[in-house]
Amino acid sequence: MANGTYTLEVWGDLACFTRPEMKVERFSYPIITPSAARGIFDAIYWDGIREKCGKESIMRPYFHWQVKRIEMLEMPRYIALRRNEVKDKVPGMQTLNKWINDIESPEPLWADGGKDELGTDQKGRTQRQTMALKNVRYRITAQIIPKQGFAQDFGKFNSQFERRAKHGKCFQQPYFGCREFPAFFEYIEPEKEAVSNPAKFDQHLGFMLYDVFDLGKNAVSEKDKPFITLFDAYVHNGVLDVPPFDSATVKKPGRN
């Protein structure tokens, strides 16, 4: 489409869009978050350039996806899962690159063992409860927003995404919140956007996670910390309208 706005229909067997206030056990929102929806579009088409700034690596994206509308095509149905999860975290790319280039010796991530074997209870495996969603289906509309200096490539961004989405291509498998919950997608032609009716679901969700990245930045560093943003979400007749990232209704730390 000329204005860079596209619609995908996405579905999957399981999904979990964890509420950030649930620190230990995972409990999903009843609908996909804008952050997870943006990740699906990114998995199909994202473009940027990596630059070196001294010892630091900086990524300059050419554009970002602005999610505008999420339609819930199936009523939310929860399922309780209990999963074994590793407590330890994979280090950042800076450390991983040192391991790859033999600058430092790799350190293993221990999947098993207790405090007696590992010397700490912060490693090893633990069992956690997950309240996930099952049999989800959404229709998501998002728009390409070029970064400063790349507006002239708008047509190229449009044609590349449309070509990839129509042929089912993606750089990585899209997923619903957790990588073990794969998402499948179909490109929706403009004349077919209103074929399916959203579910009859109304709920005020309160403050909902908007994103974990600062979408307004023109460069992203490996040392950047998560930039948590929230917005007051209300699902009306199965539709969640998402405000623009630069809107005052999106709560940004240190800004509003």
mmCIF file of C-alpha atoms in Angstrom:
data_model
loop_
_atom_site.group_PDB
_atom_site.id
_atom_site.type_symbol
_atom_site.label_atom_id
_atom_site.label_comp_id
_atom_site.label_asym_id
_atom_site.label_seq_id
_atom_site.Cartn_x
_atom_site.Cartn_y
_atom_site.Cartn_z
ATOM 1 C CA MET A 1 0.000 0.000 0.000
ATOM 2 C CA ALA A 2 1.165 3.538 -0.750
ATOM 3 C CA ASN A 3 1.203 4.727 2.869
ATOM 4 C CA GLY A 4 3.154 1.724 4.144
ATOM 5 C CA THR A 5 0.245 0.296 6.171
ATOM 6 C CA TYR A 6 -0.199 -3.480 6.074
ATOM 7 C CA THR A 7 -2.398 -6.089 7.689
ATOM 8 C CA LEU A 8 -1.475 -9.624 8.712
ATOM 9 C CA GLU A 9 -3.628 -12.396 10.080
ATOM 10 C CA VAL A 10 -1.642 -14.394 12.622
ATOM 11 C CA TRP A 11 -2.510 -17.533 14.552
ATOM 12 C CA GLY A 12 -1.006 -20.255 16.705
ATOM 13 C CA ASP A 13 -1.716 -23.024 19.209
ATOM 14 C CA LEU A 14 -0.231 -21.285 22.264
ATOM 15 C CA ALA A 15 0.721 -17.753 23.289
ATOM 16 C CA CYS A 16 1.934 -15.933 26.388
ATOM 17 C CA PHE A 17 2.172 -12.144 26.574
ATOM 18 C CA THR A 18 3.423 -11.848 30.134
ATOM 19 C CA ARG A 19 2.177 -9.061 32.355
ATOM 20 C CA PRO A 20 5.295 -7.258 33.714
ATOM 21 C CA GLU A 21 3.871 -7.064 37.240
ATOM 22 C CA MET A 22 3.993 -10.887 37.443
ATOM 23 C CA LYS A 23 7.666 -11.283 38.394
ATOM 24 C CA VAL A 24 7.867 -15.020 39.117
ATOM 25 C CA GLU A 25 4.997 -16.832 37.414
ATOM 26 C CA ARG A 26 4.018 -15.967 33.845
ATOM 27 C CA PHE A 27 0.449 -14.690 33.403
ATOM 28 C CA SER A 28 -0.616 -13.595 29.940
ATOM 29 C CA TYR A 29 -2.606 -10.566 28.896
ATOM 30 C CA PRO A 30 -5.846 -11.683 27.149
ATOM 31 C CA ILE A 31 -4.597 -10.127 23.877
ATOM 32 C CA ILE A 32 -1.265 -9.728 22.105
ATOM 33 C CA THR A 33 0.770 -6.671 23.163
ATOM 34 C CA PRO A 34 1.937 -4.037 20.631
ATOM 35 C CA SER A 35 5.515 -5.109 21.386
ATOM 36 C CA ALA A 36 4.856 -8.744 20.447
ATOM 37 C CA ALA A 37 2.848 -7.645 17.391
ATOM 38 C CA ARG A 38 5.733 -5.453 16.216
ATOM 39 C CA GLY A 39 8.078 -8.413 16.661
ATOM 40 C CA ILE A 40 6.041 -10.432 14.152
ATOM 41 C CA PHE A 41 6.407 -7.709 11.498
ATOM 42 C CA ASP A 42 10.126 -7.391 12.331
ATOM 43 C CA ALA A 43 10.560 -11.156 11.827
ATOM 44 C CA ILE A 44 9.211 -10.799 8.282
ATOM 45 C CA TYR A 45 11.070 -7.640 7.272
ATOM 46 C CA TRP A 46 13.447 -5.395 9.178
ATOM 47 C CA ASP A 47 16.406 -3.454 7.792
ATOM 48 C CA GLY A 48 19.287 -1.486 9.263
ATOM 49 C CA ILE A 49 23.047 -1.138 9.363
ATOM 50 C CA ARG A 50 25.555 -2.020 12.083
ATOM 51 C CA GLU A 51 28.356 0.470 12.724
ATOM 52 C CA LYS A 52 31.419 0.538 14.967
ATOM 53 C CA CYS A 53 31.769 3.511 17.323
ATOM 54 C CA GLY A 54 35.067 2.915 19.075
ATOM 55 C CA LYS A 55 34.742 -0.399 20.905
ATOM 56 C CA GLU A 56 30.975 -0.136 20.855
ATOM 57 C CA SER A 57 28.683 -1.583 18.186
ATOM 58 C CA ILE A 58 25.698 0.537 17.150
ATOM 59 C CA MET A 59 22.693 -0.548 15.103
ATOM 60 C CA ARG A 60 20.972 2.087 12.969
ATOM 61 C CA PRO A 61 17.528 0.906 11.856
ATOM 62 C CA TYR A 62 16.161 2.315 8.619
ATOM 63 C CA PHE A 63 12.612 2.304 9.975
ATOM 64 C CA HIS A 64 10.407 0.923 12.732
ATOM 65 C CA TRP A 65 6.992 -0.688 12.676
ATOM 66 C CA GLN A 66 4.162 1.280 14.277
ATOM 67 C CA VAL A 67 1.343 -1.083 15.298
ATOM 68 C CA LYS A 68 -1.956 0.733 14.804
ATOM 69 C CA ARG A 69 -4.747 -1.767 15.357
ATOM 70 C CA ILE A 70 -5.120 -5.264 16.815
ATOM 71 C CA GLU A 71 -8.279 -7.295 16.224
ATOM 72 C CA MET A 72 -9.006 -10.361 18.342
ATOM 73 C CA LEU A 73 -10.575 -12.992 16.077
ATOM 74 C CA GLU A 74 -10.951 -15.664 18.783
ATOM 75 C CA MET A 75 -12.117 -15.249 22.372
ATOM 76 C CA PRO A 76 -9.225 -15.570 24.863
ATOM 77 C CA ARG A 77 -8.980 -19.043 26.385
ATOM 78 C CA TYR A 78 -6.418 -19.729 29.102
ATOM 79 C CA ILE A 79 -4.455 -22.900 29.708
ATOM 80 C CA ALA A 80 -2.237 -23.659 32.731
ATOM 81 C CA LEU A 81 1.250 -24.950 31.909
ATOM 82 C CA ARG A 82 4.122 -25.938 34.175
ATOM 83 C CA ARG A 83 7.542 -25.702 32.559
ATOM 84 C CA ASN A 84 11.148 -26.301 33.554
ATOM 85 C CA GLU A 85 13.112 -23.094 32.959
ATOM 86 C CA VAL A 86 16.814 -22.336 33.289
ATOM 87 C CA LYS A 87 17.482 -19.553 35.822
ATOM 88 C CA ASP A 88 20.667 -18.261 34.195
ATOM 89 C CA LYS A 89 20.593 -15.711 31.353
ATOM 90 C CA VAL A 90 22.487 -15.708 28.062
ATOM 91 C CA PRO A 91 25.056 -12.859 28.128
ATOM 92 C CA GLY A 92 24.932 -9.906 25.733
ATOM 93 C CA MET A 93 26.425 -9.837 22.231
ATOM 94 C CA GLN A 94 29.556 -8.095 23.484
ATOM 95 C CA THR A 95 30.412 -11.102 25.668
ATOM 96 C CA LEU A 96 29.279 -13.628 23.042
ATOM 97 C CA ASN A 97 31.557 -12.017 20.422
ATOM 98 C CA LYS A 98 34.512 -12.350 22.805
ATOM 99 C CA TRP A 99 33.710 -16.045 23.180
ATOM 100 C CA ILE A 100 33.406 -16.495 19.403
ATOM 101 C CA ASN A 101 36.716 -14.715 18.752
ATOM 102 C CA ASP A 102 38.549 -16.622 21.541
ATOM 103 C CA ILE A 103 39.192 -13.407 23.474
ATOM 104 C CA GLU A 104 37.589 -14.935 26.554
ATOM 105 C CA SER A 105 36.819 -18.517 27.530
ATOM 106 C CA PRO A 106 33.128 -19.461 27.218
ATOM 107 C CA GLU A 107 31.228 -20.041 30.424
ATOM 108 C CA PRO A 108 28.587 -22.786 30.402
ATOM 109 C CA LEU A 109 24.941 -22.222 31.322
ATOM 110 C CA TRP A 110 24.067 -24.949 33.794
ATOM 111 C CA ALA A 111 20.683 -26.539 33.175
ATOM 112 C CA ASP A 112 20.927 -28.865 36.168
ATOM 113 C CA GLY A 113 22.411 -28.769 39.628
ATOM 114 C CA GLY A 114 21.636 -27.219 42.986
ATOM 115 C CA LYS A 115 23.454 -24.934 45.395
ATOM 116 C CA ASP A 116 25.745 -27.741 46.539
ATOM 117 C CA GLU A 117 27.012 -28.417 42.998
ATOM 118 C CA LEU A 118 26.976 -24.865 41.557
ATOM 119 C CA GLY A 119 27.705 -22.796 44.674
ATOM 120 C CA THR A 120 24.610 -20.632 44.195
ATOM 121 C CA ASP A 121 20.842 -21.003 43.887
ATOM 122 C CA GLN A 122 20.761 -18.458 41.018
ATOM 123 C CA LYS A 123 21.725 -21.095 38.458
ATOM 124 C CA GLY A 124 20.287 -24.420 37.392
ATOM 125 C CA ARG A 125 16.691 -25.319 36.651
ATOM 126 C CA THR A 126 13.423 -24.285 38.249
ATOM 127 C CA GLN A 127 9.773 -25.125 37.602
ATOM 128 C CA ARG A 128 7.435 -22.224 36.903
ATOM 129 C CA GLN A 129 3.715 -21.927 36.351
ATOM 130 C CA THR A 130 2.486 -20.292 33.130
ATOM 131 C CA MET A 131 -1.050 -19.096 32.439
ATOM 132 C CA ALA A 132 -0.944 -19.024 28.641
ATOM 133 C CA LEU A 133 -3.510 -18.562 25.882
ATOM 134 C CA LYS A 134 -4.512 -21.308 23.474
ATOM 135 C CA ASN A 135 -5.790 -21.296 19.894
ATOM 136 C CA VAL A 136 -5.194 -17.576 19.330
ATOM 137 C CA ARG A 137 -5.877 -15.652 16.129
ATOM 138 C CA TYR A 138 -5.412 -11.935 15.503
ATOM 139 C CA ARG A 139 -5.550 -9.448 12.654
ATOM 140 C CA ILE A 140 -2.789 -6.878 13.095
ATOM 141 C CA THR A 141 -2.362 -3.621 11.183
ATOM 142 C CA ALA A 142 0.987 -1.803 11.282
ATOM 143 C CA GLN A 143 2.725 0.979 9.376
ATOM 144 C CA ILE A 144 6.335 1.541 8.298
ATOM 145 C CA ILE A 145 7.789 4.690 9.901
ATOM 146 C CA PRO A 146 11.129 5.605 8.224
ATOM 147 C CA LYS A 147 13.910 6.943 10.444
ATOM 148 C CA GLN A 148 15.467 10.336 9.841
ATOM 149 C CA GLY A 149 17.362 10.348 6.560
ATOM 150 C CA PHE A 150 15.652 7.287 5.040
ATOM 151 C CA ALA A 151 12.318 8.722 3.869
ATOM 152 C CA GLN A 152 13.554 8.487 0.265
ATOM 153 C CA ASP A 153 13.623 4.669 0.605
ATOM 154 C CA PHE A 154 9.948 4.465 1.615
ATOM 155 C CA GLY A 155 8.884 2.806 -1.633
ATOM 156 C CA LYS A 156 11.659 0.211 -1.348
ATOM 157 C CA PHE A 157 10.591 -0.694 2.187
ATOM 158 C CA ASN A 158 6.988 -1.099 1.029
ATOM 159 C CA SER A 159 7.761 -3.339 -1.943
ATOM 160 C CA GLN A 160 10.171 -5.567 -0.012
ATOM 161 C CA PHE A 161 7.782 -6.202 2.858
ATOM 162 C CA GLU A 162 4.843 -6.863 0.542
ATOM 163 C CA ARG A 163 6.864 -9.326 -1.537
ATOM 164 C CA ARG A 164 8.153 -11.204 1.503
ATOM 165 C CA ALA A 165 4.824 -11.315 3.336
ATOM 166 C CA LYS A 166 2.870 -12.533 0.302
ATOM 167 C CA HIS A 167 5.296 -15.452 -0.128
ATOM 168 C CA GLY A 168 5.350 -16.354 3.556
ATOM 169 C CA LYS A 169 9.030 -15.436 3.975
ATOM 170 C CA CYS A 170 10.601 -14.417 7.275
ATOM 171 C CA PHE A 171 14.099 -13.938 8.678
ATOM 172 C CA GLN A 172 13.160 -15.934 11.765
ATOM 173 C CA GLN A 173 10.083 -17.816 12.886
ATOM 174 C CA PRO A 174 7.615 -15.316 14.423
ATOM 175 C CA TYR A 175 6.396 -16.266 17.878
ATOM 176 C CA PHE A 176 3.739 -15.357 20.420
ATOM 177 C CA GLY A 177 5.614 -14.035 23.442
ATOM 178 C CA CYS A 178 7.848 -17.098 23.963
ATOM 179 C CA ARG A 179 9.987 -18.650 21.221
ATOM 180 C CA GLU A 180 8.491 -22.081 21.859
ATOM 181 C CA PHE A 181 5.057 -20.699 20.854
ATOM 182 C CA PRO A 182 5.417 -20.228 17.053
ATOM 183 C CA ALA A 183 3.147 -17.854 15.152
ATOM 184 C CA PHE A 184 1.957 -18.376 11.589
ATOM 185 C CA PHE A 185 0.905 -15.505 9.343
ATOM 186 C CA GLU A 186 -0.945 -14.610 6.157
ATOM 187 C CA TYR A 187 -0.764 -11.356 4.248
ATOM 188 C CA ILE A 188 -4.221 -9.772 3.965
ATOM 189 C CA GLU A 189 -5.001 -7.862 0.800
ATOM 190 C CA PRO A 190 -6.670 -4.458 1.404
ATOM 191 C CA GLU A 191 -9.975 -5.555 -0.126
ATOM 192 C CA LYS A 192 -10.133 -8.571 2.228
ATOM 193 C CA GLU A 193 -9.430 -6.765 5.504
ATOM 194 C CA ALA A 194 -13.031 -6.862 6.755
ATOM 195 C CA VAL A 195 -13.854 -10.508 5.920
ATOM 196 C CA SER A 196 -13.630 -11.853 9.513
ATOM 197 C CA ASN A 197 -15.483 -10.195 12.372
ATOM 198 C CA PRO A 198 -13.623 -9.593 15.659
ATOM 199 C CA ALA A 199 -14.709 -11.501 18.768
ATOM 200 C CA LYS A 200 -17.314 -9.876 21.038
ATOM 201 C CA PHE A 201 -14.855 -9.028 23.784
ATOM 202 C CA ASP A 202 -14.817 -5.866 25.896
ATOM 203 C CA GLN A 203 -12.345 -5.257 28.697
ATOM 204 C CA HIS A 204 -10.408 -2.416 30.232
ATOM 205 C CA LEU A 205 -6.902 -3.876 30.628
ATOM 206 C CA GLY A 206 -5.432 -0.957 32.556
ATOM 207 C CA PHE A 207 -1.824 -0.041 31.868
ATOM 208 C CA MET A 208 -0.480 -2.463 29.274
ATOM 209 C CA LEU A 209 3.074 -2.972 28.068
ATOM 210 C CA TYR A 210 3.603 -0.928 24.895
ATOM 211 C CA ASP A 211 7.234 -1.788 24.114
ATOM 212 C CA VAL A 212 10.620 -2.498 25.673
ATOM 213 C CA PHE A 213 12.620 -0.412 23.159
ATOM 214 C CA ASP A 214 12.745 3.323 22.512
ATOM 215 C CA LEU A 215 11.214 3.353 19.028
ATOM 216 C CA GLY A 216 12.007 7.048 18.631
ATOM 217 C CA LYS A 217 15.794 6.546 18.665
ATOM 218 C CA ASN A 218 17.773 6.571 15.418
ATOM 219 C CA ALA A 219 20.525 4.318 16.815
ATOM 220 C CA VAL A 220 20.568 1.430 19.261
ATOM 221 C CA SER A 221 23.621 0.473 21.300
ATOM 222 C CA GLU A 222 24.365 -2.920 22.843
ATOM 223 C CA LYS A 223 24.680 -1.147 26.187
ATOM 224 C CA ASP A 224 21.201 0.392 26.005
ATOM 225 C CA LYS A 225 18.935 -0.669 28.837
ATOM 226 C CA PRO A 226 15.302 -1.689 28.242
ATOM 227 C CA PHE A 227 13.027 1.309 27.720
ATOM 228 C CA ILE A 228 9.686 0.232 29.167
ATOM 229 C CA THR A 229 6.649 2.136 27.905
ATOM 230 C CA LEU A 230 2.992 1.658 28.898
ATOM 231 C CA PHE A 231 -0.422 2.796 27.713
ATOM 232 C CA ASP A 232 -3.967 2.604 29.033
ATOM 233 C CA ALA A 233 -5.459 -0.237 26.971
ATOM 234 C CA TYR A 234 -9.143 -0.854 26.329
ATOM 235 C CA VAL A 235 -10.456 -3.626 24.077
ATOM 236 C CA HIS A 236 -13.822 -2.674 22.579
ATOM 237 C CA ASN A 237 -15.721 -5.222 20.473
ATOM 238 C CA GLY A 238 -12.537 -7.252 20.098
ATOM 239 C CA VAL A 239 -10.468 -4.300 18.807
ATOM 240 C CA LEU A 240 -7.468 -2.699 20.514
ATOM 241 C CA ASP A 241 -6.538 0.663 18.982
ATOM 242 C CA VAL A 242 -2.849 1.402 19.588
ATOM 243 C CA PRO A 243 -1.734 5.046 19.909
ATOM 244 C CA PRO A 244 1.424 6.273 18.107
ATOM 245 C CA PHE A 245 4.652 5.874 20.038
ATOM 246 C CA ASP A 246 5.218 9.648 20.225
ATOM 247 C CA SER A 247 1.699 10.209 21.596
ATOM 248 C CA ALA A 248 1.309 11.686 25.079
ATOM 249 C CA THR A 249 -0.923 8.728 25.974
ATOM 250 C CA VAL A 250 2.123 6.432 25.837
ATOM 251 C CA LYS A 251 3.810 6.683 29.233
ATOM 252 C CA LYS A 252 7.595 6.980 28.873
ATOM 253 C CA PRO A 253 10.013 6.910 31.844
ATOM 254 C CA GLY A 254 11.561 10.285 32.523
ATOM 255 C CA ARG A 255 9.407 12.013 29.924
ATOM 256 C CA ASN A 256 5.816 11.935 31.216
#
